[in-house]
Short mmCIF file of C-alpha atoms in Angstrom, two decimals:
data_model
loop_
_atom_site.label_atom_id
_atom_site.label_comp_id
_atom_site.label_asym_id
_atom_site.label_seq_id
_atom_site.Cartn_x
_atom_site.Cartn_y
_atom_site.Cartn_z
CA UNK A 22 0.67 -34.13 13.26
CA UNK A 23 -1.79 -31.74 15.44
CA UNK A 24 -5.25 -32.37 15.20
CA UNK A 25 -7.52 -29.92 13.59
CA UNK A 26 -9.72 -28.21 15.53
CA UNK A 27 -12.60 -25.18 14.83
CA UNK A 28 -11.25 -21.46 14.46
CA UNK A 29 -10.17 -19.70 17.49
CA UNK A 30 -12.88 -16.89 17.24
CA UNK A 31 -12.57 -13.29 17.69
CA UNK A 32 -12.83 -12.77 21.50
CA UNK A 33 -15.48 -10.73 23.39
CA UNK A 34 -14.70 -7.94 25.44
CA UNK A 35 -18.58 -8.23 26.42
CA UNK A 36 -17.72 -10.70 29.26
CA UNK A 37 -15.26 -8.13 31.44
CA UNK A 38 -16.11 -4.37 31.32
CA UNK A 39 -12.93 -3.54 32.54
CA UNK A 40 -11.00 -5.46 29.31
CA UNK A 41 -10.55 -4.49 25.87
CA UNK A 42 -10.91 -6.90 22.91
CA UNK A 43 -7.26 -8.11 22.11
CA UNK A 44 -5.70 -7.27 19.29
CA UNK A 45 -5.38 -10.34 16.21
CA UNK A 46 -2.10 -11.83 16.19
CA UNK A 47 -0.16 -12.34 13.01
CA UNK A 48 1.86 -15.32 13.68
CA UNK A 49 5.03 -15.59 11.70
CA UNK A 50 7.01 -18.92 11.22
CA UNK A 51 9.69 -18.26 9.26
CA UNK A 52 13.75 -19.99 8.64
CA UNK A 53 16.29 -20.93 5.90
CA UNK A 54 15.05 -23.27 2.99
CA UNK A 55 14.92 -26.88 4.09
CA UNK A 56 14.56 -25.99 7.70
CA UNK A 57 11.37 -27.99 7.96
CA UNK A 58 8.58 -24.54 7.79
CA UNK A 59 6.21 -26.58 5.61
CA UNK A 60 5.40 -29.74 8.17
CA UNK A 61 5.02 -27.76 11.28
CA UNK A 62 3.01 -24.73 9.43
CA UNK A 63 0.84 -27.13 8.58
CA UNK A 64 0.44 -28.63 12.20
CA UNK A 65 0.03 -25.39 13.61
CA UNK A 66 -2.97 -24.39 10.98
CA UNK A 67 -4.32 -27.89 11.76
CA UNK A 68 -4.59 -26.91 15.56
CA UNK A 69 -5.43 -23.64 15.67
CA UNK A 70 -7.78 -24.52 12.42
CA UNK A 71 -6.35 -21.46 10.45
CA UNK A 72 -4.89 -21.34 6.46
CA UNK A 73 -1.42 -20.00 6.03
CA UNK A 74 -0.58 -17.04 4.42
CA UNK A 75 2.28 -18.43 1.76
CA UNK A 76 5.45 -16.45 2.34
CA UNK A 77 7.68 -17.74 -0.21
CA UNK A 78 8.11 -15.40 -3.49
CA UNK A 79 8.58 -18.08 -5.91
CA UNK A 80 5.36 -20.76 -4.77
CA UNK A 81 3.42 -17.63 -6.02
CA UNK A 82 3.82 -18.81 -9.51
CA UNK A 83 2.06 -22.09 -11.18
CA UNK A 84 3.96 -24.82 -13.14
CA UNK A 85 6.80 -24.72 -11.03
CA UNK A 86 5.90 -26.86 -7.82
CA UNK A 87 8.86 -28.81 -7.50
CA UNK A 88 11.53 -26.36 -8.30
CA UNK A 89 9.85 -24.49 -5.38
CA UNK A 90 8.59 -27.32 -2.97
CA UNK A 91 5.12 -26.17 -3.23
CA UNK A 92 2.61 -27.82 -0.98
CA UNK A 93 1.54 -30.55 -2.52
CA UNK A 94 -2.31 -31.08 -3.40
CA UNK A 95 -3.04 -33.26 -0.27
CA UNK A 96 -1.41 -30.55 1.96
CA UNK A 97 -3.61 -28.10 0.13
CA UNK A 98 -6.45 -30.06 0.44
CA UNK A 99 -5.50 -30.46 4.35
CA UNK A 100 -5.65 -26.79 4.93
CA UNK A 101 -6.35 -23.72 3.17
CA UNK A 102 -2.97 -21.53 1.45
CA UNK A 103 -2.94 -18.28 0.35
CA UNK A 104 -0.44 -16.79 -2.40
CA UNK A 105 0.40 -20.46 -3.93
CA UNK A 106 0.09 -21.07 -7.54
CA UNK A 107 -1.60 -17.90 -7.81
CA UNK A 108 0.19 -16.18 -10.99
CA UNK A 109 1.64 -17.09 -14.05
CA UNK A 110 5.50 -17.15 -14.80
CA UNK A 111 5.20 -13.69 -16.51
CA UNK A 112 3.15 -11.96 -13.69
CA UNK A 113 4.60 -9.31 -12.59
CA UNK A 114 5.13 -9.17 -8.69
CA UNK A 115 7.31 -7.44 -5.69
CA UNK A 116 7.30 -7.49 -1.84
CA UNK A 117 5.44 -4.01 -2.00
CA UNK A 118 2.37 -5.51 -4.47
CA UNK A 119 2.82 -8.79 -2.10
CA UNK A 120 2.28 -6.25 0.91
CA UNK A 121 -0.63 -4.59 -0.20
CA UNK A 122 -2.55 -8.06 -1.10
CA UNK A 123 -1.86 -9.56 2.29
CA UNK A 124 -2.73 -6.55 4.10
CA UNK A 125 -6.10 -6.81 2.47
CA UNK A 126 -6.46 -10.19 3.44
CA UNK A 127 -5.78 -10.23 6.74
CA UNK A 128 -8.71 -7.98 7.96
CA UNK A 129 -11.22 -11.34 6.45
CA UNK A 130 -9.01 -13.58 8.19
CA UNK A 131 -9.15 -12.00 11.61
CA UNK A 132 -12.89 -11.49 11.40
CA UNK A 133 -12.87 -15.58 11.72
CA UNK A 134 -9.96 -16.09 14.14
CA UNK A 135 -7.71 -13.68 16.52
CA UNK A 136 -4.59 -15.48 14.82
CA UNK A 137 -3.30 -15.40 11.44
CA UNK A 138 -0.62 -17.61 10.22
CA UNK A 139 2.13 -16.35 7.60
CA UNK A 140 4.87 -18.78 6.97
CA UNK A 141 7.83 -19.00 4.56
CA UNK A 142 11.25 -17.86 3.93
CA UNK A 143 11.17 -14.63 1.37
CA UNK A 144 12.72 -11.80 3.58
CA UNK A 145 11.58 -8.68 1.96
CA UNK A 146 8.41 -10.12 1.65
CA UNK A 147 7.85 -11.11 5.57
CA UNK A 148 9.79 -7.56 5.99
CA UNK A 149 6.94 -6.07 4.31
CA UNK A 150 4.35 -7.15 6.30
CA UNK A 151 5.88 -6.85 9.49
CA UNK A 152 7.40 -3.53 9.01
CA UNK A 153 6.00 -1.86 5.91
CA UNK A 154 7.98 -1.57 2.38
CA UNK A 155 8.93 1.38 1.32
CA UNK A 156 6.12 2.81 -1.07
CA UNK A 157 7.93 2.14 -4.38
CA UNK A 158 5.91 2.81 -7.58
CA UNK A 159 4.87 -0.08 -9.76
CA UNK A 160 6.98 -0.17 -13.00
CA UNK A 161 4.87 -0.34 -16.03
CA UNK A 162 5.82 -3.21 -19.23
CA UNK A 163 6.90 -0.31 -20.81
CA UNK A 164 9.55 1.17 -19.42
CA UNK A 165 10.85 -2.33 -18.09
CA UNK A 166 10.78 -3.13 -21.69
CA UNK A 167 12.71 0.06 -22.75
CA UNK A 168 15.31 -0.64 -19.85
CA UNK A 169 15.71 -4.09 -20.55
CA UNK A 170 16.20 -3.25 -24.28
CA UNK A 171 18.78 -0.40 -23.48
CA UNK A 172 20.92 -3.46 -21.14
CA UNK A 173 21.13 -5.65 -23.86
CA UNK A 174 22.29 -3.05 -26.81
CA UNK A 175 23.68 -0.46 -24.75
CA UNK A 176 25.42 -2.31 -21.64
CA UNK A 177 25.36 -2.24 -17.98
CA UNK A 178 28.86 0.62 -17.95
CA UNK A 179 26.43 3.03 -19.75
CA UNK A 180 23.20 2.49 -17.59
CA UNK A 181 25.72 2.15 -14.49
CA UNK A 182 27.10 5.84 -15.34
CA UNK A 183 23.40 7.32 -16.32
CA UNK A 184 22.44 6.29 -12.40
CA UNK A 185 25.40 7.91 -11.33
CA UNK A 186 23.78 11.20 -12.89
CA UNK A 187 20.64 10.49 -12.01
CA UNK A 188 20.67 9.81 -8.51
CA UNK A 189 24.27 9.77 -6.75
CA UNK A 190 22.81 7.98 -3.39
CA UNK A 191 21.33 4.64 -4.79
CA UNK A 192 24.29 4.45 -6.80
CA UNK A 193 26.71 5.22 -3.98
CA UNK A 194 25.46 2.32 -1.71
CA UNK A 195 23.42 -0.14 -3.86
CA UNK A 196 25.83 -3.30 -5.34
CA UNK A 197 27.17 -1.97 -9.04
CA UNK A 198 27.68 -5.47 -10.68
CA UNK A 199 24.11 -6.45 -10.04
CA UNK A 200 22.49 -5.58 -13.50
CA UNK A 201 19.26 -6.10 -11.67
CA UNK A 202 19.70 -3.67 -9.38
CA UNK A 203 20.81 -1.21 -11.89
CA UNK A 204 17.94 -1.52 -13.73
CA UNK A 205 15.23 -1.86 -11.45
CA UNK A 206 16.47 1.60 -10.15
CA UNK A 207 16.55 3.33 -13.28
CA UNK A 208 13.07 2.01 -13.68
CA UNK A 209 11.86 3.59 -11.07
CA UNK A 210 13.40 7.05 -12.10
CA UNK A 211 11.62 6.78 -15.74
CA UNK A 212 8.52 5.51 -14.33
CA UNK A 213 7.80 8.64 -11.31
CA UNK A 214 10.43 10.79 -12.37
CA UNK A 215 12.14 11.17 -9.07
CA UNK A 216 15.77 9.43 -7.93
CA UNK A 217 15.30 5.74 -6.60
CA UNK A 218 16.76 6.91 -3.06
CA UNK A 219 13.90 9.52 -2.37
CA UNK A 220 11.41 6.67 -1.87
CA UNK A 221 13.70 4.76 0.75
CA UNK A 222 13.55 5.09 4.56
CA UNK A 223 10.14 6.64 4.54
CA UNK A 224 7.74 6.12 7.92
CA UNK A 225 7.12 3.13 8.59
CA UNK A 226 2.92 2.35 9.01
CA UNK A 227 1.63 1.03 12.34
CA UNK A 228 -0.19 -2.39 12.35
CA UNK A 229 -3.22 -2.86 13.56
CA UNK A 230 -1.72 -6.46 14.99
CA UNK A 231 0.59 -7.60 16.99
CA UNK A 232 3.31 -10.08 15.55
CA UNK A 233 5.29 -12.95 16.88
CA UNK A 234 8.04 -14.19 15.47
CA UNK A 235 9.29 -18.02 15.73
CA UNK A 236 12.15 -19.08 13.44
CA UNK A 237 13.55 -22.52 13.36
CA UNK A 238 17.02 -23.58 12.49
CA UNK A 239 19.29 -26.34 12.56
CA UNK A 240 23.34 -26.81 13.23
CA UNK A 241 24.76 -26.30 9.37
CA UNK A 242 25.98 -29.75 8.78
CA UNK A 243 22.48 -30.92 9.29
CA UNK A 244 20.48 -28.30 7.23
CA UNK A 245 23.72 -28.79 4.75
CA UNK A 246 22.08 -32.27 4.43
CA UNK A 247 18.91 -31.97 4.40
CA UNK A 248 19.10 -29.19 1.44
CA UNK A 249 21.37 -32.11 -0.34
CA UNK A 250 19.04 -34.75 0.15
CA UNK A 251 15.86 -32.49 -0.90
CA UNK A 252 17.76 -31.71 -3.98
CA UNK A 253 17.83 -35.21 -5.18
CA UNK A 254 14.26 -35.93 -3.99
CA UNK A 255 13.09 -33.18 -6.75
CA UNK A 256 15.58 -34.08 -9.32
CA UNK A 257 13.89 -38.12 -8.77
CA UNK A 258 10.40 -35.91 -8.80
CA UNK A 259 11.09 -34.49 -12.21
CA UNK A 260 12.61 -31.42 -11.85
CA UNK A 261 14.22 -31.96 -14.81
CA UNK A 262 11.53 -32.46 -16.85
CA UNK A 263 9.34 -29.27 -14.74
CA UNK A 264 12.55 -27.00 -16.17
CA UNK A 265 12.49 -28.00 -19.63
CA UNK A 266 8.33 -27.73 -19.99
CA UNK A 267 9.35 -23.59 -18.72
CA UNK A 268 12.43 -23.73 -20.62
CA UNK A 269 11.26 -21.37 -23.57
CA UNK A 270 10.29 -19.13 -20.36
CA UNK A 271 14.05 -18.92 -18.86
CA UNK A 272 14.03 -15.42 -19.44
CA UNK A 273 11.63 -14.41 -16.86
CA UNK A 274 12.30 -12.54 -13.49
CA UNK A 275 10.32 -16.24 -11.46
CA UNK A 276 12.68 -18.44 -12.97
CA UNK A 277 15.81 -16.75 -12.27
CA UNK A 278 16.35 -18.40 -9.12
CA UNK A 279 18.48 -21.23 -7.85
CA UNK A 280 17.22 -24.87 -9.15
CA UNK A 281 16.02 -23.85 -12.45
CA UNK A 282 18.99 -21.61 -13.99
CA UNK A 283 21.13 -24.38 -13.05
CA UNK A 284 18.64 -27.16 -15.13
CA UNK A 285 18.70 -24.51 -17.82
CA UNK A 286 22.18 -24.42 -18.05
CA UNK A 287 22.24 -28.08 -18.32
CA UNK A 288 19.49 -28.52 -20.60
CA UNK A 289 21.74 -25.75 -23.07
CA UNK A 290 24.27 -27.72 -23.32
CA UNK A 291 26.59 -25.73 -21.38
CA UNK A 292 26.82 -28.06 -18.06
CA UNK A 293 26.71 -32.03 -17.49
CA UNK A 294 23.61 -32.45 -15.36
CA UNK A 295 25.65 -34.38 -12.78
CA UNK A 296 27.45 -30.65 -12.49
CA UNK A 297 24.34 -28.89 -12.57
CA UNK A 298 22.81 -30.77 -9.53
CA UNK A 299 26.03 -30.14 -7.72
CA UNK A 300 25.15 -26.22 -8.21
CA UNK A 301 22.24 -26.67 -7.31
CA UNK A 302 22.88 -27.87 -3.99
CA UNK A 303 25.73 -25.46 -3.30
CA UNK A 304 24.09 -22.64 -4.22
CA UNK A 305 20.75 -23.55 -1.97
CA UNK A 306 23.18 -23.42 0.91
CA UNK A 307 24.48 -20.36 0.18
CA UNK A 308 21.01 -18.81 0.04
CA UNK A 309 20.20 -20.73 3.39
CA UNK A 310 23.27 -19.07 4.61
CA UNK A 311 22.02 -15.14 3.41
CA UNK A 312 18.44 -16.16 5.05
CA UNK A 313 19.94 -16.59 8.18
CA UNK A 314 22.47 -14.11 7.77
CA UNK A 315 19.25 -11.87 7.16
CA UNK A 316 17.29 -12.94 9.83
CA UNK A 317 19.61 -13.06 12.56
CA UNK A 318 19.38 -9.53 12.32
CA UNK A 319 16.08 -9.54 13.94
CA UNK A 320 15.99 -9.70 17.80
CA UNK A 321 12.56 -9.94 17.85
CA UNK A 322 12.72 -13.54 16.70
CA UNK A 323 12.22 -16.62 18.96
CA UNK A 324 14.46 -19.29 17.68
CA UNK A 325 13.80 -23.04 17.60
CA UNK A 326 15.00 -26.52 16.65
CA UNK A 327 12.26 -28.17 14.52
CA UNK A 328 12.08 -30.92 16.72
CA UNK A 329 10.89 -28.55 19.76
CA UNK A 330 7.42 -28.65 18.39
CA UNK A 331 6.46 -29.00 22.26
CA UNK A 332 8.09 -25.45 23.23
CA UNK A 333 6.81 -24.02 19.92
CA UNK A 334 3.30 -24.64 20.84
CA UNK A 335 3.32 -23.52 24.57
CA UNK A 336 4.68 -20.13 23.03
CA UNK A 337 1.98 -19.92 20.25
CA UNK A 338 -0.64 -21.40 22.81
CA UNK A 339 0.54 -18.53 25.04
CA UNK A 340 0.16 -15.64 22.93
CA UNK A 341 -2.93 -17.03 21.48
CA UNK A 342 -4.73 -17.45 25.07
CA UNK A 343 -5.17 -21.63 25.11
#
């Protein structure tokens, strides 16, 4: 692992007349669960003696660290993270709340250091500070409430056709068997009283950084593995027992993700847990598979093995000026 060293400090334009003080640098390290983010995030911090700036939507929430791969308290105590364990399961929180909270942080983080490190795999989420989220209104308990109550007695056909009244262009390219997205969209009607689709594609805000970019990846039979073998590291953990201290909690938005729906299948009744592990896995590497599917969108992205940790640090060393 890299050796920690003192922040890289702000640097003075005092020296040259003729230069400018560089702009900060939001370094972004970001790739498919399982890749291997979390060992050389923490190297890099170590180095450049920086925290990370958590980028994973579901280490937000506490009591769920092994479901999530959370650091673990000696990586915590090794370097400073931001946005771990920081909510409880019913907290609510989006990319566009996540955006506003990191974009407050950074400014204190830059006053120390020129670099910033935000690592993790949550797309919208690294979207949103990158590019800027579309300014989407926070939906009050109430009218999620009211929504969620009109799903469950009315149906998803009769909120499906309200939308269609509502606002014909979220409903003519958003997926119509997704309850969620149903619902989150008529939320956002009752809450500003204007159509979903008339808050999308706005501007997008400059930042007062610039941004690199370094993903990692692996050939699929290899991250197929290691997502297999992580899988049965947290079931021997105690995933199992993790899901069924939340289990009374299953209805929440943080749980509904992929390790704990399949446990709480499985601790119903409904699945074997042999069969529920076997879920598990598959459907890890089918969200590895949308991540990259996702981020391979990006050109702006320099792409790495892992194991390059030698290339990956003459690029950040680069950019940062070592």
């Amino acid at each position: 692992m890299m050796t920690s060293s003192t922040p890289i400090p702000l640097k003075s334009a005092t020296s040259s007349p003729s230069l400018s003080t560089p702009r900060p640098l939001l370094l972004v390290l970001l790739g498919p669960t399982g890749v291997g983010k979390t060992d050389l995030s923490l190297s890099i911090a170590e180095r450049l003696g920086i925290p990370i700036v958590n980028a994973d939507s579901r280490q937000l929430y506490r009591d769920i660290p092994i479901g999530t791969a959370a650091p673990t308290k000696e990586q915590l105590s090794c370097v400073t993270h931001y946005f771990v364990g920081q909510f409880p399961l019913d907290h609510y929180y989006s990319a566009s709340l996540y955006e506003q909270d990191v974009m407050r942080l950074l400014p204190t983080l830059f006053a120390t250091s020129h670099v910033a490190l935000l690592s993790g795999g949550s797309m919208m989420y690294i979207d949103a500070v990158c590019n800027g989220i579309d300014d989407i209104p926070t939906v009050d308990q109430e009218t999620r409430d009211h929504i969620k109550q009109r799903l469950a007695t009315e149906g998803l056909d009769k909120l499906r056709e309200e939308l269609r009244l509502i606002d014909p262009s979220i409903y003519a390219t958003i997926d119509l068997r997704n309850p969620r997205r149903i619902v989150h969209a008529l939320e956002i009607y009752y809450t500003s009283g204007r159509p979903y689709s008339s808050f999308l594609h706005q501007k997008r805000p400059e930042r007062p950084f610039d941004i690199l970019k370094i993903g990692l990846e692996r050939p699929r039979p290899e991250l197929n593995d290691r997502i297999n073998r992580r899988v049965d590291q947290m079931v021997g953990e105690g995933l199992i027992d993790e899901a069924r201290q939340v289990y009374h909690l299953r209805h929440l938005n943080a749980l509904n993700t992929v390790g704990y729906k399949e446990i709480f299948r499985y601790l119903s009744g409904e699945w074997t847990l042999e069969h529920a592990i076997e879920k598990i896995k598959k459907n890890t590497r089918d969200y590895a598979k949308k991540q990259m599917t996702w981020f391979r969108r990006d050109v702006s992205i320099h792409w790495f093995h892992p194991n390059q940790t030698e290339a990956i640090w003459n690029l950040v060393a680069s950019r940062v000026g070592l």
